[in-house]
Coordinates of C-alpha atoms in Angstrom, one line a residue:
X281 CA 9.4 -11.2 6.3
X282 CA 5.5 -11.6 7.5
X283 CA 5.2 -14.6 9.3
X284 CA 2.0 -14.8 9.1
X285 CA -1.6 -12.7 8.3
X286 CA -5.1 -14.5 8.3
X287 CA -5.1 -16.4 5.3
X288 CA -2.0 -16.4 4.0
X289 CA 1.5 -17.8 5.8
X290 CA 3.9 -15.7 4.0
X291 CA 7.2 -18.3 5.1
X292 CA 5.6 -20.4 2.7
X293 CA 6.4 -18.5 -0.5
X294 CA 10.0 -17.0 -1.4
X295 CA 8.6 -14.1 -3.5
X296 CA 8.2 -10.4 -2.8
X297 CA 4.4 -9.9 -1.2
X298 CA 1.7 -7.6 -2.9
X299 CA -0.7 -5.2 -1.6
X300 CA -2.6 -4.1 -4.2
X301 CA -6.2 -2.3 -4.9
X302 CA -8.0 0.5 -5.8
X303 CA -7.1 3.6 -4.2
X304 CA -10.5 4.2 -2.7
X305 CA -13.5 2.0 -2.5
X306 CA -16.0 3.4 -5.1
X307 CA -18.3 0.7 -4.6
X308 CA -18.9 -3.3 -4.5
X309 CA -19.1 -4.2 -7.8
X310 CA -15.5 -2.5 -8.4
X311 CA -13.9 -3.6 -5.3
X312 CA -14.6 -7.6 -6.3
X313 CA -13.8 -6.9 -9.6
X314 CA -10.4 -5.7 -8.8
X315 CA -9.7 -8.3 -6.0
X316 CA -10.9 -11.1 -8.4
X317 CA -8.4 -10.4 -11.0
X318 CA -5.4 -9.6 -9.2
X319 CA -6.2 -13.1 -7.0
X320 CA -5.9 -15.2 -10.4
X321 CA -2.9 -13.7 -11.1
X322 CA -1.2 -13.3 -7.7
X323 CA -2.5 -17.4 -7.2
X324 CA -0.8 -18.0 -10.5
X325 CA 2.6 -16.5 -10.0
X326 CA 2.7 -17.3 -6.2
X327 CA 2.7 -14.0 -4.9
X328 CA 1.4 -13.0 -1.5
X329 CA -1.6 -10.9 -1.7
X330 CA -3.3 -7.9 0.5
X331 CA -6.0 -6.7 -1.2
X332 CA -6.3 -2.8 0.1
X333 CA -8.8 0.2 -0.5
X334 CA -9.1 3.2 1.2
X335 CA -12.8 3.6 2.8
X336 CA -11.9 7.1 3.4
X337 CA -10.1 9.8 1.6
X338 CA -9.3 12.7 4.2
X339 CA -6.2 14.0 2.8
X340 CA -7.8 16.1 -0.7
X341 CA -6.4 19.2 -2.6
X342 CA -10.0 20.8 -2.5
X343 CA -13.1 20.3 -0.8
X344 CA -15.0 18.8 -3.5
X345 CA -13.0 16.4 -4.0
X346 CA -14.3 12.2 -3.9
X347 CA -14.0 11.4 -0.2
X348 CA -15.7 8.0 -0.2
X349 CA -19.1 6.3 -0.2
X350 CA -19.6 6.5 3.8
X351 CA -17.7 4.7 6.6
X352 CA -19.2 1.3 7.2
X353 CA -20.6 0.7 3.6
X354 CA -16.7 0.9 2.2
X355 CA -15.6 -1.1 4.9
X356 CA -18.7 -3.8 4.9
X357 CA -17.3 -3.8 1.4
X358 CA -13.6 -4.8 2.2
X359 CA -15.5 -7.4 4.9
X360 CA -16.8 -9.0 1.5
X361 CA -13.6 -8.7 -0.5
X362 CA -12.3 -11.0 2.6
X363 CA -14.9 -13.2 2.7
X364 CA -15.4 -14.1 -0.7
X365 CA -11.8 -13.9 -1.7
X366 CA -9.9 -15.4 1.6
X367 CA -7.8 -12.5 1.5
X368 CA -6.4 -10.2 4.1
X369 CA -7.4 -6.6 3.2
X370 CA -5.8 -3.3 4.3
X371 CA -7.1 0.1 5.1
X372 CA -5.9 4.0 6.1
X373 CA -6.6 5.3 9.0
X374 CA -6.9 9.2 10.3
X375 CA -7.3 9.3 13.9
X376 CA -6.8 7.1 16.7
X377 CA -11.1 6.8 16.8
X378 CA -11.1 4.8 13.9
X379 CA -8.6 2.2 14.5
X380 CA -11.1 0.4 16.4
X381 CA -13.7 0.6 14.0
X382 CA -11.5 -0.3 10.9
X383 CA -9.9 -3.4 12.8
X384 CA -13.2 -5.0 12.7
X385 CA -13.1 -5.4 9.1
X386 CA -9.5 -5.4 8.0
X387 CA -6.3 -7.4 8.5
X388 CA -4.1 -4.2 8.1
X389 CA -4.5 -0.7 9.3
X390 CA -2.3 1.4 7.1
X391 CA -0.8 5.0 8.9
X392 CA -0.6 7.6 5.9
X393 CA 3.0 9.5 5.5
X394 CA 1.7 11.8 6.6
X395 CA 0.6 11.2 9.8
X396 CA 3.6 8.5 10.7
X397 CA 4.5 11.1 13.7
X398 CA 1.1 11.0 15.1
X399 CA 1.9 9.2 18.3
X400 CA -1.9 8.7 19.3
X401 CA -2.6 7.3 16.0
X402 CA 0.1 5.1 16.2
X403 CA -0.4 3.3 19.6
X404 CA -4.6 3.3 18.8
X405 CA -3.2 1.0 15.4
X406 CA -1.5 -0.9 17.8
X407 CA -3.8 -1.5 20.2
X408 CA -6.0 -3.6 18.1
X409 CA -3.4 -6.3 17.8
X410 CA -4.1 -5.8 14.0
X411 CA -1.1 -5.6 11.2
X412 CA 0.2 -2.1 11.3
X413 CA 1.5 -0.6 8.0
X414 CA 3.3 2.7 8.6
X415 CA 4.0 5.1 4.9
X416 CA 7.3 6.5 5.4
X417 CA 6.7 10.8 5.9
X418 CA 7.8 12.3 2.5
X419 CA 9.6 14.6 4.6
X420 CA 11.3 12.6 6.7
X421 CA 14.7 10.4 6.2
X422 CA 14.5 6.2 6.3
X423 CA 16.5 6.3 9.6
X424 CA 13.8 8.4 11.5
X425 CA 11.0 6.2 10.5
X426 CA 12.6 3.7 13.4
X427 CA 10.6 5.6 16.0
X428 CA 7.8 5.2 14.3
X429 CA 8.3 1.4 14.6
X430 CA 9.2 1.8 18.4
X431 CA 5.9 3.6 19.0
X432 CA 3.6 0.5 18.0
X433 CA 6.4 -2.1 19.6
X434 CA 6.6 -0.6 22.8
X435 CA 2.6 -0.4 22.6
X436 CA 2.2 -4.4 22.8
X437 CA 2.5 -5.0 19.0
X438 CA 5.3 -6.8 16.7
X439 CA 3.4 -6.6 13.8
X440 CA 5.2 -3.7 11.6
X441 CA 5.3 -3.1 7.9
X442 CA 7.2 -0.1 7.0
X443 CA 6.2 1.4 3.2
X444 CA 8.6 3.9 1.3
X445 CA 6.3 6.1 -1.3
X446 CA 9.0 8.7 -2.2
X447 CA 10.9 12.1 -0.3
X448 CA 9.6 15.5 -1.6
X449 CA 12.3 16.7 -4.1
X450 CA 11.2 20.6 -4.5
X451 CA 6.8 21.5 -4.7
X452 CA 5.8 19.3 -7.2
X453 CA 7.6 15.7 -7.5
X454 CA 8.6 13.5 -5.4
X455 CA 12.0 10.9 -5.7
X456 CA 13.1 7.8 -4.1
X457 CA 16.4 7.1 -2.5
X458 CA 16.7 3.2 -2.3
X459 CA 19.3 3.8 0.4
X460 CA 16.2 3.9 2.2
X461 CA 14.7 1.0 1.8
X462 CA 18.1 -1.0 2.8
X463 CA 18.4 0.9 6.0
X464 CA 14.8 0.5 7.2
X465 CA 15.4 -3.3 6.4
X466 CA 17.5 -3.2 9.8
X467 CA 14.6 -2.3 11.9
X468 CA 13.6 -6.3 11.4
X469 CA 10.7 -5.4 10.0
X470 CA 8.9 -5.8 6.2
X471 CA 9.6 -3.1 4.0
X472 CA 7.3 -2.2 0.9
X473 CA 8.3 0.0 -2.1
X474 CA 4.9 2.2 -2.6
X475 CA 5.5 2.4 -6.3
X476 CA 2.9 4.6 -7.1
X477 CA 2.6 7.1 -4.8
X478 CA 5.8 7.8 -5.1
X479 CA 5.2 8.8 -8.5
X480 CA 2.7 11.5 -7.7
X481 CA 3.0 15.1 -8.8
X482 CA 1.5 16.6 -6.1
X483 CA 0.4 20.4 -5.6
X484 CA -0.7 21.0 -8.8
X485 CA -2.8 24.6 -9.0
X486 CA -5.8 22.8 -10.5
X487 CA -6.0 21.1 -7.1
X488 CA -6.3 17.4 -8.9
X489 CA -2.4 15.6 -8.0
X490 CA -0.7 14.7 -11.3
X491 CA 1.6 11.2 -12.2
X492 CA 4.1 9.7 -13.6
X493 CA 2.7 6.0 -14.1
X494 CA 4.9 5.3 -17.0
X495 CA 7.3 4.9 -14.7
X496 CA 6.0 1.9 -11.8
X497 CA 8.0 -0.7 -14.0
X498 CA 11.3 1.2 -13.3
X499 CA 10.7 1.7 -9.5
X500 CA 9.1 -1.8 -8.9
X501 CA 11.8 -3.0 -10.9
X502 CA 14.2 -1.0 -8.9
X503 CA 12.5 -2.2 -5.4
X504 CA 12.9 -5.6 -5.9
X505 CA 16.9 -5.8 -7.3
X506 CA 17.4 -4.0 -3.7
X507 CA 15.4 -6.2 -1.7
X508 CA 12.1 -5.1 -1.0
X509 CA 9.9 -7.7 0.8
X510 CA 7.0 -6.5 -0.9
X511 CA 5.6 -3.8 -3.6
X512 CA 2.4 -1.4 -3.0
X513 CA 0.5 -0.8 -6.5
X514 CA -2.7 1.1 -6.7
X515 CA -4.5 -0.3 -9.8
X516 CA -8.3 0.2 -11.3
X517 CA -9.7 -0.9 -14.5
X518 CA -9.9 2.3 -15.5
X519 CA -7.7 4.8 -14.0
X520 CA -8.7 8.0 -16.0
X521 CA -12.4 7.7 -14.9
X522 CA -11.1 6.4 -10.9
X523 CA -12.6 8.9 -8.0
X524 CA -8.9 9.2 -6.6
X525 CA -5.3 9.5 -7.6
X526 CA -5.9 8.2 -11.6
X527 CA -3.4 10.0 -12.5
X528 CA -0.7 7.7 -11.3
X529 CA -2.6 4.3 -10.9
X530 CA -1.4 1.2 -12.8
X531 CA -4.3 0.1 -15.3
X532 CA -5.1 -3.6 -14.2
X533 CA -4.5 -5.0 -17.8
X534 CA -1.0 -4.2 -16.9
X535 CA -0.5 -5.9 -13.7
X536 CA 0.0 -9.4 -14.9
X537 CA 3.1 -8.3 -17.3
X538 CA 4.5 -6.2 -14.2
X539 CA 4.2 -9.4 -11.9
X540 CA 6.0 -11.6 -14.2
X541 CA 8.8 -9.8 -15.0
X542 CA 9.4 -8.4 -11.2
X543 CA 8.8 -12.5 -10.1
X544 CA 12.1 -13.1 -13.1
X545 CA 14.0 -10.3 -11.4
X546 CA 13.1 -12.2 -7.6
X547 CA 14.2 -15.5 -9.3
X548 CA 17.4 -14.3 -10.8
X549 CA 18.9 -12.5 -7.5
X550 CA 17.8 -15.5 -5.5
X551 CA 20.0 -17.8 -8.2
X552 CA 22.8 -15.5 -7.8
X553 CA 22.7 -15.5 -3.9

């Protein structure tokens, strides 16, 4: 498990950790809104909580698609999601030019899938000293993601979360193998179930990625009976009308529900151990 980020000392709670958020930072007043409910719920049922957003969307289907609201105005904004919310926050980065940049206003620089072979990317996340949260390649197996993990230890830094969103099963779906998620649990670091992401239907011809949201309950459900140290969720107030990846966002009336019943699940396999 984390042993500690600024603002929360994750030894002191036995639950599974969240990092949870919009999937890009559309603006202030939706940022805080977000962070703000999913704090009173997280506070409630004890649950760890990074509060993420990317500040940048470079990977798109088309060229018109939402990329953001500029570089330091989305990341000022997760500076204020911090501040106001004592929360750790976490962001993507693209190239090792950034990591330096985005480590001034985050706790957690988050590697996309993929780019988890990027090696320069890798050791300029390290560098900072900050968190380093690496997505697991959709086209790579659990047990190569431990050189990923070697790349930013052997750089100077300890701090690793691995994140399974899902293994490319044919063009246009993606599945998850829980084996996974087991095996990456002995490189002694975190591992996170993206369970959104990995419910993406990517490479659709309109160029706009389809979900399956439906189906978050079954893999964070899933996630947690295997034990997963924490659980990714992308969630907006209104996922239909979100600037990126709507189509398999949680709607935030339905975190709370989620939360409780994966917090039973937690209880009930800690009971039995």
């Amino acid at each position: 498990m984390i042993s500690q980020l600024p603002h929360i000392k994750f030894s002191d709670s036995n639950n599974f950790f969240l990092i949870a958020g919009p999937c890009a930072i559309e603006g202030e007043e939706m940022a805080l809104r977000i962070a703000e409910r999913i704090t009173t719920i997280t506070d409630r049922l004890n649950i760890p909580y990074i509060f993420k957003g990317s500040y940048r969307k470079a990977n798109r289907s088309r060229l018109d698609s939402f990329a953001g609201i500029g570089d330091e105005k989305a990341l000022k904004v997760l500076g204020k999601v911090s501040a106001e919310f004592d929360l750790p926050t976490l962001t993507d980065i693209h190239e090792p030019g950034e990591a330096a940049m985005a480590a001034e206003y985050v706790d957690v620089l988050q590697i996309p899938a993929f780019l988890c072979r990027q090696t320069n990317l890798l050791v300029a996340a390290a560098e900072t000293g900050k968190f380093v949260n690496i997505k697991k390649g959709q086209f790579l197996s659990a047990g190569a993601m431990k050189h990923a993990v070697t790349k930013v230890t052997e750089s100077g830094n300890p701090n690793v979360i691995l994140t399974d969103r899902g293994t490319m099963f044919g063009y246009q779906d993606l599945i998850v193998d829980y084996r996974g998620l087991v095996e990456m649990k002995g490189f002694n670091v975190p591992v996170v179930m993206d369970c959104t992401h990995s419910l993406q239907q990517p490479n659709q011809e309109s160029g706009v990625t389809g979900g399956r949201p439906a189906l978050i309950d079954t893999i964070a459900s899933a996630a947690i009976a295997v034990g997963a140290d924490g659980l990714f969720i992308e969630t907006h107030f209104d996922p239909a009308n979100a600037k990126s990846d709507g189509a398999n966002m949680l709607h935030l009336d339905l975190l709370e529900g989620l939360l409780e019943k994966l917090v039973r699940i937690r209880r009930a396999l800690q009971a039995r151990d």
